[in-house]
Amino acid sequence: MTISMYQASVPVFLNMLKGLSLVLSKGEAYAAEKGTDPQALIDARLAPDMFPLARQVQIATDHAKGASSRLAGREVPKFEDTERTFAELQARIGKTTELLGTFRSEDMDGSDERTIVIPMRTGERSFTGMTYLLHFAMPNFYFHVTTAYDILRHNGVPLGKTDFFGVR
Amino acid sequence: MTISMYQASVPVFLNMLKGLSLVLSKGEAYAAEKGTDPQALIDARLAPDMFPLARQVQIATDHAKGASSRLAGREVPKFEDTERTFAELQARIGKTTELLGTFRSEDMDGSDERTIVIPMRTGERSFTGMTYLLHFAMPNFYFHVTTAYDILRHNGVPLGKTDFFGVR
């Protein structure tokens, strides 16, 4: 037995998005409790030239929907990047989770060896499905999920590793 | 074709540790260029109750050596957590990379279904090899690699996604 492309992607995205949703709920609750503007957290960044919280969530969900759709040979659905509130970010995670629920393991069979072409700022880049998943989509996904957590943690939100893992 | 336990672990750890090493080199170079004490970066945290940079690197390498050793059925080598300088952190990444180079794909065959028991603060936790790798070791590894990057980025070190991926 080895790992299927489905096992290495969809359940991992689902678990970590559950964590991201919990982390955002705790951010929203913290702002409410302190009586501060929730927008201050939505717009918070770790550096002036890094993306703010809302964009981190958008990009994390983009990698989850992009990887799962491409590996299943489906068109990647387009989400407009208009989320400006905690409720809207939760809705985006919800839409992504719903999409992930539509994939079956067999949809991704054989995708490890298929060529996946990704549009990048620097032009197109082509990968095998396995390299795309393990060495591009997954590290990018984790980067943005972790940075969202780090932004909130840096702004005082009481979070721990169990929140990152979505353990309520 | 599917993904072997080796493919899902060792080459991913190696690539991301190459990135972590590059990110640390750029942190060290930045301190030298600004004439600031490199120790300020080694001790930097994103929140008072988060781990400083040095500890993030120690934990990231612990997950890489722990996962690869356990999946291969080997004893996990113990590293003392004594690193206090950029050179010492690079040496720790070097030792981990060297260890990762000693595993062969067949060492991990069948580890997806084997029971892996992990000592935790809250007691022992047991996983199948696949769940341990995909839902415990890998998210933890990425969390600490990303947080090391975020700490340096937050402290002004000029880093980009290509550094995270170790592309020189």
Tab-separated table of C-alpha atoms in Angstrom:
chain	number	residue	atom	x	y	z
A	1	MET	CA	0.000	0.000	0.000
A	2	THR	CA	1.099	3.504	-0.792
A	3	ILE	CA	-0.528	6.935	-0.704
A	4	SER	CA	-3.075	7.875	-3.372
A	5	MET	CA	-3.053	11.346	-4.880
A	6	TYR	CA	-6.438	11.867	-3.243
A	7	GLN	CA	-5.186	10.899	0.231
A	8	ALA	CA	-2.205	13.240	-0.127
A	9	SER	CA	-4.423	16.179	-1.068
A	10	VAL	CA	-8.149	16.424	-0.254
A	11	PRO	CA	-8.211	15.165	3.380
A	12	VAL	CA	-5.107	17.228	4.178
A	13	PHE	CA	-6.679	20.402	2.740
A	14	LEU	CA	-9.951	19.682	4.584
A	15	ASN	CA	-8.253	19.200	7.952
A	16	MET	CA	-6.090	22.273	7.673
A	17	LEU	CA	-8.989	24.438	6.453
A	18	LYS	CA	-10.941	23.330	9.531
A	19	GLY	CA	-7.981	24.651	11.526
A	20	LEU	CA	-7.869	27.902	9.560
A	21	SER	CA	-11.594	28.411	10.170
A	22	LEU	CA	-11.147	27.860	13.912
A	23	VAL	CA	-8.165	30.242	14.009
A	24	LEU	CA	-10.230	32.951	12.275
A	25	SER	CA	-13.187	32.420	14.670
A	26	LYS	CA	-10.842	32.938	17.585
A	27	GLY	CA	-9.509	36.115	15.950
A	28	GLU	CA	-13.034	37.457	15.523
A	29	ALA	CA	-13.986	36.527	19.102
A	30	TYR	CA	-10.836	38.234	20.405
A	31	ALA	CA	-11.668	41.506	18.625
A	32	ALA	CA	-15.243	41.358	19.987
A	33	GLU	CA	-14.021	40.673	23.508
A	34	LYS	CA	-11.494	43.536	23.404
A	35	GLY	CA	-13.952	45.856	21.675
A	36	THR	CA	-11.465	46.534	18.863
A	37	ASP	CA	-12.296	46.920	15.182
A	38	PRO	CA	-12.177	43.437	13.569
A	39	GLN	CA	-10.976	45.159	10.398
A	40	ALA	CA	-7.650	45.845	12.107
A	41	LEU	CA	-7.018	42.078	12.164
A	42	ILE	CA	-8.336	41.488	8.631
A	43	ASP	CA	-5.841	44.088	7.370
A	44	ALA	CA	-2.929	43.080	9.639
A	45	ARG	CA	0.423	42.123	8.062
A	46	LEU	CA	3.734	40.891	9.438
A	47	ALA	CA	5.661	43.280	7.176
A	48	PRO	CA	4.574	46.224	5.011
A	49	ASP	CA	5.303	44.262	1.819
A	50	MET	CA	3.657	41.024	2.954
A	51	PHE	CA	-0.003	40.225	2.284
A	52	PRO	CA	-2.601	41.014	4.975
A	53	LEU	CA	-4.663	38.338	6.720
A	54	ALA	CA	-7.551	38.366	4.219
A	55	ARG	CA	-5.195	37.756	1.279
A	56	GLN	CA	-3.426	34.915	3.123
A	57	VAL	CA	-6.795	33.155	3.479
A	58	GLN	CA	-7.653	33.780	-0.178
A	59	ILE	CA	-4.350	32.344	-1.402
A	60	ALA	CA	-4.510	29.308	0.930
A	61	THR	CA	-7.978	28.420	-0.388
A	62	ASP	CA	-6.780	29.055	-3.974
A	63	HIS	CA	-4.101	26.396	-3.587
A	64	ALA	CA	-6.608	23.902	-2.128
A	65	LYS	CA	-9.169	24.419	-4.901
A	66	GLY	CA	-6.493	24.697	-7.610
A	67	ALA	CA	-4.629	21.527	-6.675
A	68	SER	CA	-7.713	19.363	-6.183
A	69	SER	CA	-9.372	20.581	-9.410
A	70	ARG	CA	-6.245	20.247	-11.545
A	71	LEU	CA	-5.423	16.770	-10.244
A	72	ALA	CA	-8.986	15.679	-11.036
A	73	GLY	CA	-8.690	17.202	-14.524
A	74	ARG	CA	-11.444	19.740	-13.836
A	75	GLU	CA	-11.481	23.441	-14.619
A	76	VAL	CA	-10.414	25.470	-11.553
A	77	PRO	CA	-13.457	27.449	-10.354
A	78	LYS	CA	-12.763	31.176	-10.054
A	79	PHE	CA	-13.443	32.891	-6.725
A	80	GLU	CA	-13.503	36.683	-6.744
A	81	ASP	CA	-11.089	38.052	-4.146
A	82	THR	CA	-13.569	40.409	-2.498
A	83	GLU	CA	-13.693	39.122	1.102
A	84	ARG	CA	-13.403	41.984	3.609
A	85	THR	CA	-14.843	40.528	6.849
A	86	PHE	CA	-14.408	37.464	9.030
A	87	ALA	CA	-17.842	36.218	7.888
A	88	GLU	CA	-16.834	36.535	4.235
A	89	LEU	CA	-13.535	34.734	4.833
A	90	GLN	CA	-15.415	31.919	6.593
A	91	ALA	CA	-17.782	31.735	3.611
A	92	ARG	CA	-14.789	31.385	1.285
A	93	ILE	CA	-13.396	28.539	3.385
A	94	GLY	CA	-16.912	27.020	3.321
A	95	LYS	CA	-17.094	27.204	-0.487
A	96	THR	CA	-13.666	25.593	-0.756
A	97	THR	CA	-14.601	22.825	1.681
A	98	GLU	CA	-17.792	22.194	-0.290
A	99	LEU	CA	-15.802	21.919	-3.530
A	100	LEU	CA	-13.315	19.525	-1.893
A	101	GLY	CA	-16.245	17.333	-0.863
A	102	THR	CA	-17.171	16.771	-4.522
A	103	PHE	CA	-13.953	14.878	-5.364
A	104	ARG	CA	-13.717	11.116	-5.192
A	105	SER	CA	-10.463	9.211	-4.891
A	106	GLU	CA	-10.775	7.721	-8.394
A	107	ASP	CA	-11.057	11.219	-9.926
A	108	MET	CA	-7.342	11.664	-9.186
A	109	ASP	CA	-6.037	8.237	-10.146
A	110	GLY	CA	-3.112	8.547	-12.532
A	111	SER	CA	-2.706	12.265	-11.851
A	112	ASP	CA	0.739	11.705	-10.281
A	113	GLU	CA	2.255	11.213	-13.758
A	114	ARG	CA	0.060	13.643	-15.680
A	115	THR	CA	1.524	16.992	-16.762
A	116	ILE	CA	0.079	19.956	-14.899
A	117	VAL	CA	0.719	23.426	-16.317
A	118	ILE	CA	0.440	26.362	-13.940
A	119	PRO	CA	0.256	30.017	-14.962
A	120	MET	CA	2.856	31.978	-12.991
A	121	ARG	CA	3.890	35.624	-13.040
A	122	THR	CA	7.078	34.527	-14.810
A	123	GLY	CA	5.236	32.463	-17.434
A	124	GLU	CA	3.888	28.919	-17.484
A	125	ARG	CA	5.489	26.215	-15.421
A	126	SER	CA	4.919	22.549	-15.992
A	127	PHE	CA	5.153	19.776	-13.398
A	128	THR	CA	4.168	16.142	-13.049
A	129	GLY	CA	1.062	15.886	-10.854
A	130	MET	CA	3.104	14.477	-7.993
A	131	THR	CA	5.739	17.214	-8.067
A	132	TYR	CA	3.026	19.849	-8.409
A	133	LEU	CA	1.186	18.543	-5.336
A	134	LEU	CA	4.125	17.734	-3.033
A	135	HIS	CA	6.594	20.448	-4.036
A	136	PHE	CA	4.422	23.367	-5.092
A	137	ALA	CA	0.754	23.359	-4.036
A	138	MET	CA	1.237	21.830	-0.586
A	139	PRO	CA	4.162	24.038	0.583
A	140	ASN	CA	2.333	27.116	-0.718
A	141	PHE	CA	-0.881	26.072	1.016
A	142	TYR	CA	0.912	25.504	4.329
A	143	PHE	CA	2.821	28.770	3.971
A	144	HIS	CA	-0.377	30.830	3.789
A	145	VAL	CA	-2.303	28.842	6.438
A	146	THR	CA	0.617	29.225	8.857
A	147	THR	CA	1.138	32.904	8.064
A	148	ALA	CA	-2.570	33.611	8.730
A	149	TYR	CA	-2.106	31.953	12.142
A	150	ASP	CA	1.137	33.885	12.760
A	151	ILE	CA	-0.513	37.234	11.911
A	152	LEU	CA	-3.306	36.666	14.450
A	153	ARG	CA	-0.944	35.271	17.071
A	154	HIS	CA	1.353	38.274	16.626
A	155	ASN	CA	-1.671	40.542	17.179
A	156	GLY	CA	-2.449	38.980	20.543
A	157	VAL	CA	-5.068	36.384	19.629
A	158	PRO	CA	-4.696	33.485	22.083
A	159	LEU	CA	-4.007	30.521	19.781
A	160	GLY	CA	-2.221	27.220	20.201
A	161	LYS	CA	-1.146	24.326	18.027
A	162	THR	CA	-4.468	22.531	18.586
A	163	ASP	CA	-6.222	25.494	16.912
A	164	PHE	CA	-3.870	25.205	13.941
A	165	PHE	CA	-4.934	21.566	13.666
A	166	GLY	CA	-8.616	22.459	14.064
A	167	VAL	CA	-9.130	20.450	17.265
A	168	ARG	CA	-12.083	22.068	19.046
B	1	MET	CA	1.205	4.670	-9.782
B	2	THR	CA	0.743	6.336	-6.441
B	3	ILE	CA	3.022	8.129	-3.998
B	4	SER	CA	5.445	6.121	-1.868
B	5	MET	CA	5.945	6.976	1.795
B	6	TYR	CA	9.513	7.916	0.883
B	7	GLN	CA	8.436	10.314	-1.895
B	8	ALA	CA	5.942	11.982	0.450
B	9	SER	CA	8.571	12.543	3.127
B	10	VAL	CA	12.341	12.614	2.464
B	11	PRO	CA	12.501	14.711	-0.762
B	12	VAL	CA	9.938	17.161	0.683
B	13	PHE	CA	11.950	17.587	3.895
B	14	LEU	CA	15.174	17.989	1.897
B	15	ASN	CA	13.748	20.678	-0.389
B	16	MET	CA	12.178	22.680	2.405
B	17	LEU	CA	15.330	22.437	4.574
B	18	LYS	CA	17.306	23.817	1.642
B	19	GLY	CA	14.848	26.735	1.743
B	20	LEU	CA	15.193	27.128	5.512
B	21	SER	CA	18.970	27.189	5.189
B	22	LEU	CA	18.792	29.897	2.498
B	23	VAL	CA	16.343	31.942	4.591
B	24	LEU	CA	18.720	31.775	7.581
B	25	SER	CA	21.720	32.773	5.420
B	26	LYS	CA	19.811	35.821	4.262
B	27	GLY	CA	18.952	36.653	7.885
B	28	GLU	CA	22.612	36.441	8.867
B	29	ALA	CA	23.702	38.523	5.862
B	30	TYR	CA	21.084	41.159	6.702
B	31	ALA	CA	22.350	41.535	10.289
B	32	ALA	CA	25.939	41.825	9.002
B	33	GLU	CA	24.958	44.431	6.410
B	34	LYS	CA	23.013	46.506	8.966
B	35	GLY	CA	25.710	46.038	11.612
B	36	THR	CA	23.134	44.720	14.099
B	37	ASP	CA	23.687	41.890	16.573
B	38	PRO	CA	22.735	38.600	14.838
B	39	GLN	CA	21.603	37.365	18.248
B	40	ALA	CA	18.631	39.730	18.043
B	41	LEU	CA	17.308	37.679	15.104
B	42	ILE	CA	18.151	34.306	16.686
B	43	ASP	CA	16.091	35.328	19.744
B	44	ALA	CA	13.266	37.069	17.834
B	45	ARG	CA	9.675	35.917	18.365
B	46	LEU	CA	6.321	36.913	16.868
B	47	ALA	CA	4.680	36.904	20.316
B	48	PRO	CA	6.118	36.730	23.847
B	49	ASP	CA	4.724	33.208	24.327
B	50	MET	CA	5.833	31.881	20.937
B	51	PHE	CA	9.175	30.184	20.377
B	52	PRO	CA	12.125	32.267	19.110
B	53	LEU	CA	13.779	31.656	15.742
B	54	ALA	CA	16.363	29.156	17.027
B	55	ARG	CA	13.677	26.946	18.557
B	56	GLN	CA	11.581	27.056	15.360
B	57	VAL	CA	14.560	25.656	13.447
B	58	GLN	CA	15.180	22.993	16.106
B	59	ILE	CA	11.559	21.809	16.021
B	60	ALA	CA	11.353	21.827	12.213
B	61	THR	CA	14.439	19.598	11.996
B	62	ASP	CA	13.059	17.389	14.792
B	63	HIS	CA	9.960	16.633	12.709
B	64	ALA	CA	12.075	15.840	9.636
B	65	LYS	CA	14.405	13.476	11.505
B	66	GLY	CA	11.583	12.037	13.628
B	67	ALA	CA	9.251	11.250	10.742
B	68	SER	CA	11.892	9.785	8.460
B	69	SER	CA	13.442	7.645	11.223
B	70	ARG	CA	10.117	6.366	12.554
B	71	LEU	CA	8.784	5.502	9.109
B	72	ALA	CA	11.975	3.556	8.414
B	73	GLY	CA	11.649	1.760	11.771
B	74	ARG	CA	14.879	3.276	13.069
B	75	GLU	CA	15.557	4.829	16.457
B	76	VAL	CA	15.198	8.632	16.267
B	77	PRO	CA	18.665	10.164	16.808
B	78	LYS	CA	18.725	12.710	19.611
B	79	PHE	CA	20.031	16.220	18.866
B	80	GLU	CA	20.818	18.421	21.863
B	81	ASP	CA	18.966	21.730	21.559
B	82	THR	CA	21.983	23.934	22.157
B	83	GLU	CA	22.208	25.984	18.937
B	84	ARG	CA	22.734	29.697	19.677
B	85	THR	CA	24.163	31.101	16.422
B	86	PHE	CA	23.356	31.084	12.712
B	87	ALA	CA	26.358	28.802	12.114
B	88	GLU	CA	25.093	26.323	14.698
B	89	LEU	CA	21.577	26.357	13.212
B	90	GLN	CA	23.056	25.713	9.757
B	91	ALA	CA	25.032	22.817	11.220
B	92	ARG	CA	21.823	21.369	12.652
B	93	ILE	CA	20.130	21.597	9.262
B	94	GLY	CA	23.252	19.983	7.772
B	95	LYS	CA	23.121	17.055	10.252
B	96	THR	CA	19.417	16.564	9.457
B	97	THR	CA	20.047	16.661	5.709
B	98	GLU	CA	22.851	14.141	6.115
B	99	LEU	CA	20.550	11.810	8.071
B	100	LEU	CA	17.811	12.171	5.423
B	101	GLY	CA	20.356	11.109	2.804
B	102	THR	CA	20.811	7.727	4.513
B	103	PHE	CA	17.214	6.571	3.838
B	104	ARG	CA	16.283	4.552	0.800
B	105	SER	CA	12.780	4.290	-0.564
B	106	GLU	CA	12.445	0.605	0.387
B	107	ASP	CA	13.248	1.401	4.048
B	108	MET	CA	9.779	2.947	4.282
B	109	ASP	CA	7.761	0.429	2.288
B	110	GLY	CA	4.714	-0.679	4.267
B	111	SER	CA	5.112	2.119	6.808
B	112	ASP	CA	1.791	3.683	5.730
B	113	GLU	CA	-0.126	0.960	7.602
B	114	ARG	CA	2.304	0.443	10.491
B	115	THR	CA	1.409	1.847	13.923
B	116	ILE	CA	3.569	4.773	14.974
B	117	VAL	CA	3.484	5.807	18.632
B	118	ILE	CA	4.536	9.365	19.471
B	119	PRO	CA	5.317	10.658	22.961
B	120	MET	CA	3.325	13.868	23.546
B	121	ARG	CA	3.021	16.182	26.538
B	122	THR	CA	-0.481	14.746	27.061
B	123	GLY	CA	0.678	11.115	26.861
B	124	GLU	CA	1.316	8.740	23.984
B	125	ARG	CA	-0.559	9.072	20.731
B	126	SER	CA	-0.760	6.374	18.136
B	127	PHE	CA	-1.278	6.810	14.392
B	128	THR	CA	-0.961	4.757	11.247
B	129	GLY	CA	2.217	5.743	9.409
B	130	MET	CA	0.227	7.543	6.732
B	131	THR	CA	-1.823	9.604	9.180
B	132	TYR	CA	1.295	10.367	11.207
B	133	LEU	CA	3.146	11.662	8.130
B	134	LEU	CA	0.335	13.563	6.363
B	135	HIS	CA	-1.653	14.848	9.337
B	136	PHE	CA	0.925	15.301	12.075
B	137	ALA	CA	4.604	15.429	11.076
B	138	MET	CA	4.177	17.331	7.805
B	139	PRO	CA	1.844	20.123	9.100
B	140	ASN	CA	4.100	20.553	12.140
B	141	PHE	CA	7.208	20.682	9.949
B	142	TYR	CA	5.656	23.291	7.650
B	143	PHE	CA	4.383	25.303	10.617
B	144	HIS	CA	7.883	25.757	12.039
B	145	VAL	CA	9.640	26.302	8.682
B	146	THR	CA	7.084	28.983	7.769
B	147	THR	CA	7.206	30.621	11.195
B	148	ALA	CA	11.022	30.855	10.989
B	149	TYR	CA	10.569	32.646	7.645
B	150	ASP	CA	7.837	34.890	9.093
B	151	ILE	CA	10.004	35.874	12.082
B	152	LEU	CA	12.862	36.999	9.823
B	153	ARG	CA	10.519	38.696	7.341
B	154	HIS	CA	8.820	40.544	10.198
B	155	ASN	CA	12.253	41.727	11.347
B	156	GLY	CA	13.034	43.303	8.004
B	157	VAL	CA	15.018	40.561	6.263
B	158	PRO	CA	14.339	40.853	2.513
B	159	LEU	CA	12.889	37.423	1.674
B	160	GLY	CA	10.550	36.160	-1.006
B	161	LYS	CA	8.735	32.949	-1.837
B	162	THR	CA	11.687	31.697	-3.912
B	163	ASP	CA	13.824	31.791	-0.740
B	164	PHE	CA	11.176	29.747	1.082
B	165	PHE	CA	11.492	27.180	-1.709
B	166	GLY	CA	15.287	27.294	-1.593
B	167	VAL	CA	15.704	28.534	-5.175
B	168	ARG	CA	19.040	30.333	-5.271
